[in-house]
Each structure stands twice: as structure tokens, then as C-alpha cells.
N, C-alpha and C. Protein backbone atom coordinates (compact mmCIF):
# COMPACT_ATOMS: atom_id res chain seq x y z
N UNK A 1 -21.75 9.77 40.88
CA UNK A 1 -20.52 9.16 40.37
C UNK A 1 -20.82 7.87 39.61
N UNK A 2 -21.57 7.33 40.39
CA UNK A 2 -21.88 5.90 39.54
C UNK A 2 -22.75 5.69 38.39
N UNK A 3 -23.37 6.81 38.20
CA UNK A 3 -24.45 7.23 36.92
C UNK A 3 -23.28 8.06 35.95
N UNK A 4 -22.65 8.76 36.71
CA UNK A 4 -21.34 9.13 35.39
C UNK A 4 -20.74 8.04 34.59
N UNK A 5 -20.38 6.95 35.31
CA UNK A 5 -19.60 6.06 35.21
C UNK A 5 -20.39 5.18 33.82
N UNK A 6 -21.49 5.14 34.52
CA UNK A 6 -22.44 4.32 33.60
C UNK A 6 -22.49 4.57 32.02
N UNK A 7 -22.73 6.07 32.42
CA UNK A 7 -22.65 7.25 30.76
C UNK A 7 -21.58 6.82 30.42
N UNK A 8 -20.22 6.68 30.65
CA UNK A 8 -19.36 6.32 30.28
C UNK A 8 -19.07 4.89 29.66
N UNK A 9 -19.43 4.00 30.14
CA UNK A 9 -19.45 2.91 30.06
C UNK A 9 -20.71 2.66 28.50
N UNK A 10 -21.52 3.44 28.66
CA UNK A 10 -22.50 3.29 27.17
C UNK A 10 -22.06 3.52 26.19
N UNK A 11 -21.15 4.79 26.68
CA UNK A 11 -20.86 5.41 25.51
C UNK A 11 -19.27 4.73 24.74
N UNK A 12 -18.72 4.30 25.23
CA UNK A 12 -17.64 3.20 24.80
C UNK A 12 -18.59 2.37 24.47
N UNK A 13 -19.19 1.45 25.06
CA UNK A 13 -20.19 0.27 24.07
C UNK A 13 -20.49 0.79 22.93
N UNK A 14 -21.66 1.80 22.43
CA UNK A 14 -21.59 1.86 21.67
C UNK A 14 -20.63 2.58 20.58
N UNK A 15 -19.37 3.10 20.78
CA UNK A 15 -18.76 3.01 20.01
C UNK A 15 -18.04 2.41 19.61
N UNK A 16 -17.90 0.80 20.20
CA UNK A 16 -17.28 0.01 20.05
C UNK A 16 -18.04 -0.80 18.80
N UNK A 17 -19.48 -0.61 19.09
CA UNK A 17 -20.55 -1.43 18.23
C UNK A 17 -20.37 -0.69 16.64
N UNK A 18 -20.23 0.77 17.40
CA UNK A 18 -20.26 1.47 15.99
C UNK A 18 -18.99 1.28 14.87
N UNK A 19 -17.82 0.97 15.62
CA UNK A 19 -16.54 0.77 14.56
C UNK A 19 -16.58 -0.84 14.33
N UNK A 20 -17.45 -1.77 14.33
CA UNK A 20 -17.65 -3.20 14.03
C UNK A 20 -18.65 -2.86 12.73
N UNK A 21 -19.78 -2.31 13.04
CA UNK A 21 -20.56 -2.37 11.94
C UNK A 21 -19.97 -1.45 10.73
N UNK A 22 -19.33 -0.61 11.11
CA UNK A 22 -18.33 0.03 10.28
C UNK A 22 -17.42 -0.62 9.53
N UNK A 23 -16.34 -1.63 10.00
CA UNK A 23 -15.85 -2.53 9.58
C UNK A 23 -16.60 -3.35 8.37
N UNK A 24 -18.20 -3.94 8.88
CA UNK A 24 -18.33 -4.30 7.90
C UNK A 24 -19.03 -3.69 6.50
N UNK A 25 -18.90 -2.19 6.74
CA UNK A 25 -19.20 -1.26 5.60
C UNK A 25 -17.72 -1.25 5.05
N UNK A 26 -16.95 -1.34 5.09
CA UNK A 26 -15.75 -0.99 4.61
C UNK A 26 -15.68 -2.71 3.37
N UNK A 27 -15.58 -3.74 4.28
CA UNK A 27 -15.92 -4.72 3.61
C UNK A 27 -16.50 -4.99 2.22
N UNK A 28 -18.00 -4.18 2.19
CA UNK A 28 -18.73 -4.19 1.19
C UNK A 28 -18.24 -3.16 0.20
N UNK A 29 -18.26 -2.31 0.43
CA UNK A 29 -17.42 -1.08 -0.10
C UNK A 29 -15.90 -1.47 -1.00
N UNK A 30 -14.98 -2.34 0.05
CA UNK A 30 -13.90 -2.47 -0.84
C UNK A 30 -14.49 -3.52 -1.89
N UNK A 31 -15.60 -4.77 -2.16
CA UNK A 31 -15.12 -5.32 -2.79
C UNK A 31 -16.29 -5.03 -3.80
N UNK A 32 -17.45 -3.62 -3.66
CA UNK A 32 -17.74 -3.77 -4.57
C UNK A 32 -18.10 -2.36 -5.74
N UNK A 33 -17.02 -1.52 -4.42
CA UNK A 33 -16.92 -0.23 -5.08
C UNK A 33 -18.31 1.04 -4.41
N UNK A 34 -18.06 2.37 -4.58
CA UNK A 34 -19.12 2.78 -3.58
C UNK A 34 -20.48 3.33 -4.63
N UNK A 35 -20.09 2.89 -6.00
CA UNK A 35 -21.38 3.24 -7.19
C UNK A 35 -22.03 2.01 -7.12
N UNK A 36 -21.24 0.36 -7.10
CA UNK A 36 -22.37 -0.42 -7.50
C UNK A 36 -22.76 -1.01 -5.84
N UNK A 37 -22.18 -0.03 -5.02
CA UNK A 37 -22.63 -0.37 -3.96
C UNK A 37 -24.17 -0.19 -3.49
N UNK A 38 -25.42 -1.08 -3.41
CA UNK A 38 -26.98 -0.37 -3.01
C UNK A 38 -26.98 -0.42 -1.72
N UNK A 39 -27.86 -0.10 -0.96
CA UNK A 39 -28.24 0.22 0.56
C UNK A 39 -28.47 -0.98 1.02
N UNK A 40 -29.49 -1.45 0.18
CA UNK A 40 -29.96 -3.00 0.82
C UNK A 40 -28.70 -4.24 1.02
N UNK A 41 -27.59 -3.74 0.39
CA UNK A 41 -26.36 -4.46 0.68
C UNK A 41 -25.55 -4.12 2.24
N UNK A 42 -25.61 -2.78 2.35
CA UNK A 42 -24.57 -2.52 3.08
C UNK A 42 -25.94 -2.61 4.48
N UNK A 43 -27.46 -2.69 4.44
CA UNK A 43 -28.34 -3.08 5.30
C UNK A 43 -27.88 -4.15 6.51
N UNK A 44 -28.14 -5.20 5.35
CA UNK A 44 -27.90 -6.45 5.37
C UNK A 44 -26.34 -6.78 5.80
N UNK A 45 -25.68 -6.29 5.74
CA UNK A 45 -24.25 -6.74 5.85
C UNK A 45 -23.87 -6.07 7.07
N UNK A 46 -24.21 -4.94 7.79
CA UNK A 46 -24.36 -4.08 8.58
C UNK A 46 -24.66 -4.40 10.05
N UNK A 47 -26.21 -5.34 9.26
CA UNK A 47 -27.21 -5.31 10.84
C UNK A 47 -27.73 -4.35 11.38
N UNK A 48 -28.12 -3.47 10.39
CA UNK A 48 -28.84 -1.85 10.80
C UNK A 48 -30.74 -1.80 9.99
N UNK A 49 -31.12 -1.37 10.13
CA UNK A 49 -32.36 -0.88 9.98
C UNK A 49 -31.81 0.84 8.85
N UNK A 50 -32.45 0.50 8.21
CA UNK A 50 -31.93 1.97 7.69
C UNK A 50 -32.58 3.41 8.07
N UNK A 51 -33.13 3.15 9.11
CA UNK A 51 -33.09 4.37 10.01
C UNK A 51 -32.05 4.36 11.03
N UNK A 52 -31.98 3.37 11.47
CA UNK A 52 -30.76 3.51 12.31
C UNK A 52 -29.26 3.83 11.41
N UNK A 53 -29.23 2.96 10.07
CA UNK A 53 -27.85 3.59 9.35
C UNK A 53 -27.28 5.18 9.03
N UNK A 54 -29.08 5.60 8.90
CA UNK A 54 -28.50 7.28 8.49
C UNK A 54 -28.42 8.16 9.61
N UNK A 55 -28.94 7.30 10.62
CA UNK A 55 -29.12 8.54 12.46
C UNK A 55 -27.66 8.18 12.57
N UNK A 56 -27.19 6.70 12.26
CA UNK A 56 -25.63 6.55 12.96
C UNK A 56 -24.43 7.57 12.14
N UNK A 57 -24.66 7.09 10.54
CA UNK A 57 -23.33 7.56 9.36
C UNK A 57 -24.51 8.78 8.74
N UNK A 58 -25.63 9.17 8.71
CA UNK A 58 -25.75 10.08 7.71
C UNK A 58 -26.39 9.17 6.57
N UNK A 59 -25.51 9.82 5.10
CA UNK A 59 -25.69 8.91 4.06
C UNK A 59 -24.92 8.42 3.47
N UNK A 60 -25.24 7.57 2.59
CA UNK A 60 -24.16 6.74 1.90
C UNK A 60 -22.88 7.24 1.36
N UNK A 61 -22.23 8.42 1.08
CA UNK A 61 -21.75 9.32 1.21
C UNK A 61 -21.02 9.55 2.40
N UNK A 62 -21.03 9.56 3.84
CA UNK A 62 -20.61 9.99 4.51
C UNK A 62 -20.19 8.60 5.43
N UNK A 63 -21.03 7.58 4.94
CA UNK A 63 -20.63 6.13 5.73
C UNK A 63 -19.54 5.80 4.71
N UNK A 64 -18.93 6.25 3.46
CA UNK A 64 -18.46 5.59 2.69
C UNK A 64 -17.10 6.18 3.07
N UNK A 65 -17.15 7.80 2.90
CA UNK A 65 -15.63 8.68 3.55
C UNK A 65 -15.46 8.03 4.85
N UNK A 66 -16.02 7.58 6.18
CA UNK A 66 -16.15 7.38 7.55
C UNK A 66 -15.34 5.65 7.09
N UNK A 67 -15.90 4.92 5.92
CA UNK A 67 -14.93 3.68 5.64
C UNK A 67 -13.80 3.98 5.55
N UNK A 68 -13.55 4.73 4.60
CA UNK A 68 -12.17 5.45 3.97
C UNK A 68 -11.54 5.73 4.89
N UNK A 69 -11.70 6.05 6.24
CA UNK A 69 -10.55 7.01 7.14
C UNK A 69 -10.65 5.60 8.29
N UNK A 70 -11.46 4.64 7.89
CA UNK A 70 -10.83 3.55 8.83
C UNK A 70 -10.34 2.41 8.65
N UNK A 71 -10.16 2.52 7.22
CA UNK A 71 -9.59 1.73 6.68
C UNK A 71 -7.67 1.95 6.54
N UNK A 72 -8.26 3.40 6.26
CA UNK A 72 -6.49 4.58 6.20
C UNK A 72 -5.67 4.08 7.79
N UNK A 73 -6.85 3.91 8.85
CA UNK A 73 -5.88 4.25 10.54
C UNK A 73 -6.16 2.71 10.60
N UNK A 74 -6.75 1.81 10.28
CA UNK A 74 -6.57 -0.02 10.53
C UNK A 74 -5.79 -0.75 9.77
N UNK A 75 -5.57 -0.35 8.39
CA UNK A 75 -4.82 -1.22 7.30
C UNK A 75 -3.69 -0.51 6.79
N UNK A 76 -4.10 0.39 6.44
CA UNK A 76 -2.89 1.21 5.41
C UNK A 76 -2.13 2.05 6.03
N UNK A 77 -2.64 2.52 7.63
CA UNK A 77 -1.52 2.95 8.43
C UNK A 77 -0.36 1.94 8.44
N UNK A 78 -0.56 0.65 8.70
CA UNK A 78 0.67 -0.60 9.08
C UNK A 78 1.45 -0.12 7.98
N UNK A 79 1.54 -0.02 6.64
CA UNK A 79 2.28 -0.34 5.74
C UNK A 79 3.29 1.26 5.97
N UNK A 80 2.81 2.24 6.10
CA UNK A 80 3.68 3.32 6.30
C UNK A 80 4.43 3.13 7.49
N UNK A 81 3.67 2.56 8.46
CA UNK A 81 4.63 2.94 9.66
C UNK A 81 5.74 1.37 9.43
N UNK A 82 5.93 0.96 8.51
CA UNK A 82 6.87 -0.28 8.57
C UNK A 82 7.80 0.55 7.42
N UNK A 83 7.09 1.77 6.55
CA UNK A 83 8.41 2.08 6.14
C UNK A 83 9.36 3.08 6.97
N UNK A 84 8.28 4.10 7.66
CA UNK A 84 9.11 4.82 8.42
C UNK A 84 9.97 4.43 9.78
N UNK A 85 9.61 3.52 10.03
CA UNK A 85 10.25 2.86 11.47
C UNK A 85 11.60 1.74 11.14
N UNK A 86 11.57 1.54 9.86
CA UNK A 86 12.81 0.65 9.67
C UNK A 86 14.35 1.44 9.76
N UNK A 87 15.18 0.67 9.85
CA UNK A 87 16.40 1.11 10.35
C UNK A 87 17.40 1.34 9.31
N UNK A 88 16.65 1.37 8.08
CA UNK A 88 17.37 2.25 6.75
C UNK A 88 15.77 2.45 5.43
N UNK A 89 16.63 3.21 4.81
CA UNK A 89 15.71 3.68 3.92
C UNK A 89 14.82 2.57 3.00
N UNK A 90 16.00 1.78 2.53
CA UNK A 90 16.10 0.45 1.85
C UNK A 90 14.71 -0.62 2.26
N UNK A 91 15.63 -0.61 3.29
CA UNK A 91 14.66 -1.43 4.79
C UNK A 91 13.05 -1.26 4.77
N UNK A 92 13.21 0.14 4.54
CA UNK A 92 11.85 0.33 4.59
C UNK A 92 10.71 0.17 3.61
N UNK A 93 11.38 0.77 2.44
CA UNK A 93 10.44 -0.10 1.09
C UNK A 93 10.20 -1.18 1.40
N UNK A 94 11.62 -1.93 1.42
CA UNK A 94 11.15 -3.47 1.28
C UNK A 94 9.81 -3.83 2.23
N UNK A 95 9.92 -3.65 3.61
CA UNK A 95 8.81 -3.84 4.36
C UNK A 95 7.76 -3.40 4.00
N UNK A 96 7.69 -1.84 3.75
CA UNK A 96 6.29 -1.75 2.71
C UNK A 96 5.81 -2.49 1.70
N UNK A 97 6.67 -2.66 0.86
CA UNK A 97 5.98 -3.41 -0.04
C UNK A 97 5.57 -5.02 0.30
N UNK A 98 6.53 -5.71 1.58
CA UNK A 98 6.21 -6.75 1.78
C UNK A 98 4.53 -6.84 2.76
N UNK A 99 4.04 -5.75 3.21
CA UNK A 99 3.16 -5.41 3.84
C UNK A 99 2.06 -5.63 2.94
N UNK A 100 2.35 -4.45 1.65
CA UNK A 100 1.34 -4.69 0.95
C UNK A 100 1.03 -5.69 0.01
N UNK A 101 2.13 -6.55 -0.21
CA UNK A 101 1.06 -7.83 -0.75
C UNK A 101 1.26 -8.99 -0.23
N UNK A 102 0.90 -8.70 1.66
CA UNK A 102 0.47 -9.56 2.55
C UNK A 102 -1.26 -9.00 2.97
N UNK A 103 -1.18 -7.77 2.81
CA UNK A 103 -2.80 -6.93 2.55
C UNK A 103 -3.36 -7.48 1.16
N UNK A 104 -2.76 -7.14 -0.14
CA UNK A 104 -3.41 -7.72 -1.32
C UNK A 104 -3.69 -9.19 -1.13
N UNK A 105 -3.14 -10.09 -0.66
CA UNK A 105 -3.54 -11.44 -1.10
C UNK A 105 -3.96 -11.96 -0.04
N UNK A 106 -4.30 -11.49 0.99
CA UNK A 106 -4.76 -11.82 2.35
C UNK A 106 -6.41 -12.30 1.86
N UNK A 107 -6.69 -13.28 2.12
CA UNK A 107 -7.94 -14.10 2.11
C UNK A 107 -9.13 -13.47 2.97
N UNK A 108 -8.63 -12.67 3.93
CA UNK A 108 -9.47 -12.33 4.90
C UNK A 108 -10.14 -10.91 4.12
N UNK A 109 -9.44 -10.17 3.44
CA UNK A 109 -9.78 -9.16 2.78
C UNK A 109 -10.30 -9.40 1.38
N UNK A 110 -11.13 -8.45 0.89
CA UNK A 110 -11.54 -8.62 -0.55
C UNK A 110 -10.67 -8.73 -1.51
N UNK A 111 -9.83 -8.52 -1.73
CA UNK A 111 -8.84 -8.39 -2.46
C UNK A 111 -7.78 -7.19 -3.22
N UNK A 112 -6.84 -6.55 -3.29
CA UNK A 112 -6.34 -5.35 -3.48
C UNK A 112 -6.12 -4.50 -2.54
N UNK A 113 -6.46 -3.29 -2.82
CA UNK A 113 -6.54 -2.03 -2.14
C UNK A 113 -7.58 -1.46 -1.70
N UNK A 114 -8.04 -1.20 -0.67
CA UNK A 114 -9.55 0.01 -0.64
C UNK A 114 -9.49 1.22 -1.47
N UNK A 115 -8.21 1.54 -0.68
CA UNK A 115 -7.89 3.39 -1.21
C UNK A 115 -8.06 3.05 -2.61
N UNK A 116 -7.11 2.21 -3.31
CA UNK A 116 -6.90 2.10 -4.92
C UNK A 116 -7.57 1.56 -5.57
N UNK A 117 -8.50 0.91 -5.09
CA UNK A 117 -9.52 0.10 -5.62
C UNK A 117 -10.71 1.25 -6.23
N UNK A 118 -10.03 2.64 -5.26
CA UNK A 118 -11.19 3.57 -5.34
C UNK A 118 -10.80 4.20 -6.55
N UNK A 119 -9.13 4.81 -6.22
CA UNK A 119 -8.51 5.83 -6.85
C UNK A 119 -8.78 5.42 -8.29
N UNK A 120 -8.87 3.93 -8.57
CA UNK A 120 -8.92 3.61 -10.58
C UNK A 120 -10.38 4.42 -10.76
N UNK A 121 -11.31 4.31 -10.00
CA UNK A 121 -12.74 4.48 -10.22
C UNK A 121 -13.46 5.83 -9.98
N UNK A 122 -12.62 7.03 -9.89
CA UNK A 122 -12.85 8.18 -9.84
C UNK A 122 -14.45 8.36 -9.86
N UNK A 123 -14.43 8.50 -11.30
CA UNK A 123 -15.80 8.62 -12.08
C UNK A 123 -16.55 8.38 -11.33
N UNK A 124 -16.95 7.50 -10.68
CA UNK A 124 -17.76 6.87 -10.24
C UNK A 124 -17.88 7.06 -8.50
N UNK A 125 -17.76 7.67 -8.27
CA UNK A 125 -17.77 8.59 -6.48
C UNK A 125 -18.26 9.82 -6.53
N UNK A 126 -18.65 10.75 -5.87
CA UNK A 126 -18.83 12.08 -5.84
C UNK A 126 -17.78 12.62 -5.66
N UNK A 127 -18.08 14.43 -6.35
CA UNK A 127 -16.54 14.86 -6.25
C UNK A 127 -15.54 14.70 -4.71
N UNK A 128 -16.53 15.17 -3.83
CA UNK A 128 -16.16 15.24 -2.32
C UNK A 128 -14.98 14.37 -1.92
N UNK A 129 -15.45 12.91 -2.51
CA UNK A 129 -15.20 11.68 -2.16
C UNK A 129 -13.89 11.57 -3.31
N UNK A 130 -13.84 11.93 -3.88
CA UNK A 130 -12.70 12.00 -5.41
C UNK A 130 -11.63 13.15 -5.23
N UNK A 131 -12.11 14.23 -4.54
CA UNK A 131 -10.97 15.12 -4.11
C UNK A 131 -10.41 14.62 -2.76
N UNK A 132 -11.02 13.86 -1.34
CA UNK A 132 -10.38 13.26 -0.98
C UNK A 132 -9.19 11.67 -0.82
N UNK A 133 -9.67 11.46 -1.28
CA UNK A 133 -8.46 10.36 -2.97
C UNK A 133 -7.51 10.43 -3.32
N UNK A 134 -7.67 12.06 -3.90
CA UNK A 134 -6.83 12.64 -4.92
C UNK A 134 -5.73 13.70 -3.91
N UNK A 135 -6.43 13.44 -2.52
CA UNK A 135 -5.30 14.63 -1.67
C UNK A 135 -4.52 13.02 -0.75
N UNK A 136 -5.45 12.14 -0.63
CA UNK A 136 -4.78 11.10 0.21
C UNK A 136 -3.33 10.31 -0.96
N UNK A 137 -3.69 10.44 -2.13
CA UNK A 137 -2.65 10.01 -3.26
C UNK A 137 -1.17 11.03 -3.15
N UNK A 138 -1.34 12.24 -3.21
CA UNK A 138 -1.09 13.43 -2.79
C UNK A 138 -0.26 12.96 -1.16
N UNK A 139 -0.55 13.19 -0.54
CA UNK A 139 -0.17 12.72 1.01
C UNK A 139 0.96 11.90 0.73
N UNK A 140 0.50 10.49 0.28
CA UNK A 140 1.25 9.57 0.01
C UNK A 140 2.89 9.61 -0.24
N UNK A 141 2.77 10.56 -2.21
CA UNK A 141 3.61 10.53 -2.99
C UNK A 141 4.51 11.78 -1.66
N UNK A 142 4.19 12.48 -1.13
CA UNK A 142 4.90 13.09 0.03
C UNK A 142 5.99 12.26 0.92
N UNK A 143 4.98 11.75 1.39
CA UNK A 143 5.63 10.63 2.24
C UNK A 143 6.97 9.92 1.50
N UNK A 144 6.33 9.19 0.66
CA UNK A 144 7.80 8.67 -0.28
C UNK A 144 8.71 9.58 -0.77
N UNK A 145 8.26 11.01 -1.22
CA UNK A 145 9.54 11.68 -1.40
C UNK A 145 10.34 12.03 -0.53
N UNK A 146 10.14 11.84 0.83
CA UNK A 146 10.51 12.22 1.67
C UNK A 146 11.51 11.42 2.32
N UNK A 147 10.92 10.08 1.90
CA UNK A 147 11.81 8.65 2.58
C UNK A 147 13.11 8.87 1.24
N UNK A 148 12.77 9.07 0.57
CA UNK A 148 13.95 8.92 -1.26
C UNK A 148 14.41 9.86 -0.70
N UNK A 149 14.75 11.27 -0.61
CA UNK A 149 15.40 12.06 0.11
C UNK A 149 16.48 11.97 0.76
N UNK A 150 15.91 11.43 1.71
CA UNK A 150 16.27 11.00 3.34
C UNK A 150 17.11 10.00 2.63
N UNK A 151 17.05 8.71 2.07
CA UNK A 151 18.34 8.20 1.01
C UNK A 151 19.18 8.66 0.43
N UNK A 152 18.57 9.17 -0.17
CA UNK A 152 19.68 10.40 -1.36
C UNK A 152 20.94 10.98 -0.03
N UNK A 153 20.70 11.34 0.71
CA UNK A 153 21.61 12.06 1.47
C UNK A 153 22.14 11.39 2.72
N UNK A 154 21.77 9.76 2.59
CA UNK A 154 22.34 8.90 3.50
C UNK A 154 23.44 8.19 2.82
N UNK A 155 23.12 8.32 1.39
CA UNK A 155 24.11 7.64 0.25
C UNK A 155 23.53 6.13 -0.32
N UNK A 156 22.27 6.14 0.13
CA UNK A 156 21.52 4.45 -0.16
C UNK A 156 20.83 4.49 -1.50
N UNK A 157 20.31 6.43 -2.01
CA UNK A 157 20.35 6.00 -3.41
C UNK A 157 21.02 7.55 -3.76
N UNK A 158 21.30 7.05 -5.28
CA UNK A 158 21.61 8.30 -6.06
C UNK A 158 21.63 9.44 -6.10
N UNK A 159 22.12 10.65 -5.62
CA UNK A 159 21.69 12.00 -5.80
C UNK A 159 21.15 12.52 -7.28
N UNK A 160 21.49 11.52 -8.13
CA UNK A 160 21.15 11.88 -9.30
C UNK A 160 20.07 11.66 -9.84
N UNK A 161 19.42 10.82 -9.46
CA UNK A 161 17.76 9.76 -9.82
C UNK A 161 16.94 11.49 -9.36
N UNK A 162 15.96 11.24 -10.10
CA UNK A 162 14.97 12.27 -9.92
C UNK A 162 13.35 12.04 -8.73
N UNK A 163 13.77 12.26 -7.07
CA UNK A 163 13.20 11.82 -6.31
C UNK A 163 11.56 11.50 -6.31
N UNK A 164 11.47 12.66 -7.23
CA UNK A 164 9.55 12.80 -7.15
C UNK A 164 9.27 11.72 -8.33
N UNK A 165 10.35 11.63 -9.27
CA UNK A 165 10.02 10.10 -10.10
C UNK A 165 9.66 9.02 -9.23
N UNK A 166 10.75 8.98 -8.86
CA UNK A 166 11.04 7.75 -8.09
C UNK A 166 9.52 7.42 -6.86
N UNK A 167 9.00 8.32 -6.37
CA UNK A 167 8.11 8.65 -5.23
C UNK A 167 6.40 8.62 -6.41
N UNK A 168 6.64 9.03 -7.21
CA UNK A 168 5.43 8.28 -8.35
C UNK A 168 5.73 7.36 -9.20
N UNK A 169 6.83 6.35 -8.93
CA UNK A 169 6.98 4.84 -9.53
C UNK A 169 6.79 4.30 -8.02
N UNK A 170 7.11 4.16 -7.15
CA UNK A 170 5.92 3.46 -6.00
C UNK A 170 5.29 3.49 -5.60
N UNK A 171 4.68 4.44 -6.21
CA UNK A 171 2.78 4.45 -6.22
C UNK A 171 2.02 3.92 -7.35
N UNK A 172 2.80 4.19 -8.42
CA UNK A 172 2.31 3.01 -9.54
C UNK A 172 2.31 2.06 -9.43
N UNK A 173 3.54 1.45 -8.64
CA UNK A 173 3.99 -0.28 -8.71
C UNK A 173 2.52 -0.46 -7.17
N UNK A 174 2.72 0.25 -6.38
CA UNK A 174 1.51 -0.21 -4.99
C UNK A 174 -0.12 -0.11 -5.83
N UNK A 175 -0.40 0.75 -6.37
CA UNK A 175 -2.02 0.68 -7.17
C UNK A 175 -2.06 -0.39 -8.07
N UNK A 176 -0.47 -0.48 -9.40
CA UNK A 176 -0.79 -1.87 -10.36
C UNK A 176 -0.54 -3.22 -8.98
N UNK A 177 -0.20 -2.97 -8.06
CA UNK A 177 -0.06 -4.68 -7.46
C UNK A 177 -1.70 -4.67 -6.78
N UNK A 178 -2.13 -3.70 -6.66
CA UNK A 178 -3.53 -4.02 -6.02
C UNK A 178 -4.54 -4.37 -7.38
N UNK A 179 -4.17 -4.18 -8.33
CA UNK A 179 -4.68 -4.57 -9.64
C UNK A 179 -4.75 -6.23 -10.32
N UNK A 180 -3.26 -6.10 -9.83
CA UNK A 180 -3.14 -7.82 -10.48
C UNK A 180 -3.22 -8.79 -9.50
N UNK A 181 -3.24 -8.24 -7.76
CA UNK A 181 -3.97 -8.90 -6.75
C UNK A 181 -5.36 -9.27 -7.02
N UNK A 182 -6.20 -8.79 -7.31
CA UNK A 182 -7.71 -8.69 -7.83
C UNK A 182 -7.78 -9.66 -8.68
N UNK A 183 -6.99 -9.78 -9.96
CA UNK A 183 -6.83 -10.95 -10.85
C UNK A 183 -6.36 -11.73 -10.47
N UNK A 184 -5.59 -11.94 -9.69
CA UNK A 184 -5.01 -13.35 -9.41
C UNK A 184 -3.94 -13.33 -7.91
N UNK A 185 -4.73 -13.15 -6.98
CA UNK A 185 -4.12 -13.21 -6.11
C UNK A 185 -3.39 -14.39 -5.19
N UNK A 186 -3.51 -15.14 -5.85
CA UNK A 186 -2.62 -16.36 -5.75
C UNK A 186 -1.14 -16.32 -6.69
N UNK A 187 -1.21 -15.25 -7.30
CA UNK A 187 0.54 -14.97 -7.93
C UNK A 187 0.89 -14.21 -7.41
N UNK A 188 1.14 -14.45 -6.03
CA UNK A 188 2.52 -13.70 -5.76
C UNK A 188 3.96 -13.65 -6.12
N UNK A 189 4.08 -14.26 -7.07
CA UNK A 189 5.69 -14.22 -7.63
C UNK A 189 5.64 -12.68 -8.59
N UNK A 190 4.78 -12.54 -9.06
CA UNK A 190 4.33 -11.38 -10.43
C UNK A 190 3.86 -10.47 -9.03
N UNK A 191 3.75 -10.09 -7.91
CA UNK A 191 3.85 -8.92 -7.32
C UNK A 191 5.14 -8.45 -6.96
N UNK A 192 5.90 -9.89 -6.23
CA UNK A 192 7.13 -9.74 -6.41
C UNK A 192 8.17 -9.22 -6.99
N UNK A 193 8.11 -9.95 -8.00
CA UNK A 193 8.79 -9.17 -9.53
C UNK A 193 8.78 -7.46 -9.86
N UNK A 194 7.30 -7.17 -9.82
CA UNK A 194 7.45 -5.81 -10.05
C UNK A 194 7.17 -4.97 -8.74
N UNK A 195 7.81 -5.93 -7.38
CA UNK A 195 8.74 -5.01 -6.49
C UNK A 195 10.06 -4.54 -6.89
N UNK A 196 10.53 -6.14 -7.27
CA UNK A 196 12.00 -6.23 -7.33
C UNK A 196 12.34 -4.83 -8.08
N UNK A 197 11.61 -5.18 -9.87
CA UNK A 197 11.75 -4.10 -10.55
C UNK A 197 11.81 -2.75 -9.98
N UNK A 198 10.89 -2.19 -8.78
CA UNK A 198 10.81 -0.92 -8.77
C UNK A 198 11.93 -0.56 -8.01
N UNK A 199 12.36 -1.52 -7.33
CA UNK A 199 13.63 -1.44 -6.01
C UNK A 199 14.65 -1.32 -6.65
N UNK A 200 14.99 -2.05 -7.81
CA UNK A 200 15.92 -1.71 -8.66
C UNK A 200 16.42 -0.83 -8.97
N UNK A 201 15.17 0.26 -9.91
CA UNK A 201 14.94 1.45 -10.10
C UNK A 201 15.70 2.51 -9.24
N UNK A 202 15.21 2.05 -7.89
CA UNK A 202 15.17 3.56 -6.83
C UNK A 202 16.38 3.06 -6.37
N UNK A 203 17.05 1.82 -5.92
CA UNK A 203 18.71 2.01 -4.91
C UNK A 203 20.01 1.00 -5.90
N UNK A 204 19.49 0.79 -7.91
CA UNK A 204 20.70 0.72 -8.08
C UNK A 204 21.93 1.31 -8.25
């Protein structure tokens, strides 16, 4: 029993060790992209031996998707679940978007988006890594059509507005604010703005 216990007890340590050094792959990754990203960066930033990096993640490739999906359940989960949990449709944009450019201009983070930081840079990922992107973008624009909907038939917006528009203009306005976060993330009035604008759009 007490040698079970033990196994147990290792094996939480190190996976506790393992989603820290992970963390700081995600780090390097968001701020410097996963092409001009080299090994000897994410080494060094890590605290791994690069035998130990590829016995832990594989390869650069598979530590980079393994960023991606913990970055999706640590950061970019908050912003969905503040739209789906609010107590109108309305409600809930707003909180999303106030989420996300408390993520964009947050000092503690590199700046922008991970996901979108990626999605501008296609080219430059393997396909693997570019078709999952392109299904998490996908996912997304779901999600929002779903919340516009769910308006449309509460009476908060238009039956007439065209929902899947509307559900790919706040995904434009969330990728351009992780854009002009990057440039100048000390203007938050100009993320603002082209909230306001998109809110406009979807519940005048």
C-alpha cells in the first residue's frame, strides 16, 4: 500500500513538473512563433537537456501542438466560458471581449494571441499543426454562431442580420485586436473601439 502510494505520489510530481516546463514552452512559442522558434531556445528556457525534451514531448512538433492545447484549457478556455456563462447573450460578448484584451495587454504574457499569433502564420508550421488551427478557428466560429442564434431568438439581436456573418466579424475583430495588441499594447482605447464597433454590428 505504501509503495502504491508512493507511485502515486511520483507520478503527480512529475506531472506537475511536466505542465511548468510546458508553460514555459508555450511562452517561447507565443512570442516567437514555432518557425523562428530553435531548440537551443526552448532548451534553455525549459531547463531540459535535449534528451530529456524529446523522451518528455517527442519533437518540436509535438511539444509545440502539446503548447497549443494548454494554452486552449489555461487561457483561452476563460474567455469562452465568460461568454457562455453570462446571463444574456449581450453579456456575454461583452465579457469576452473584455477578457480578451485583459489577455492581449497583460504584461505577464507576450503579447496578443497564441492561437492567432499562429493562425496569421500558417505558412510557416507544418501541415498537421495548420490543419489543427484551421479546425480550432472552425470550433470557434461554431461557438459564436451559436451564442448569435441563441440571441436572434431571445430578441437581443435581429432575426434579420446574417448569423454566420456576424460569428466571422468576431473572429476578425478577436485575431485584428491580437494584432494591434502586439503593436501597441498600451492602446487600449483602439481595442476598445473596434469592440464597440463590432457590438454595434451584431445587437443594433
Amino acid at each position: 500500500m505504501v509503495l502504491i502510494q508512493y507511485i502515486l505520489e511520483m507520478a503527480r510530481t512529475r506531472e506537475f513538473d511536466r505542465t511548468l516546463v510546458l508553460r514555459k514552452a508555450v511562452h517561447v512559442f507565443w512570442s516567437r512563433g514555432f518557425d523562428s522558434t530553435n531548440l537551443p531556445e526552448l532548451l534553455e528556457s525549459m531547463g531540459l537537456s535535449k534528451s530529456s525534451l524529446y523522451e518528455t514531448f517527442g519533437d518540436k512538433e509535438k511539444l509545440f501542438e502539446e503548447a497549443l492545447d494548454l494554452y486552449a484549457k489555461e487561457i483561452a478556455a476563460s474567455k469562452l466560458e465568460k461568454l457562455l456563462n453570462a446571463s444574456s447573450v449581450k453579456g456575454g460578448f461583452q465579457a469576452f471581449f473584455a477578457e480578451q484584451i485583459r489577455c492581449c495587454t497583460d504584461k505577464k504574457y507576450p503579447g496578443g494571441c497564441f492561437m492567432a499569433n499562429t493562425a496569421v502564420s500558417l505558412d510557416n508550421v507544418p501541415p498537421a499543426l495548420a490543419k489543427k488551427i484551421r479546425k480550432s478557428v472552425e470550433q470557434s466560429h461554431g461557438v459564436f454562431l451559436s451564442q448569435i442564434q441563441k440571441g436572434q431568438k431571445a430578441g437581443e439581436i435581429s432575426r434579420y442580420k446574417d448569423a454566420s456573418a456576424l460569428a466571422s466579424a468576431v473572429i476578425g475583430t478577436s485575431m485584428g485586436m491580437t494584432v494591434m495588441a502586439r503593436v501597441n499594447r498600451e492602446d487600449v482605447r483602439t481595442l476598445e473601439q473596434m469592440v464597440e464597433t463590432t457590438m454595434n454590428s451584431i445587437f443594433s
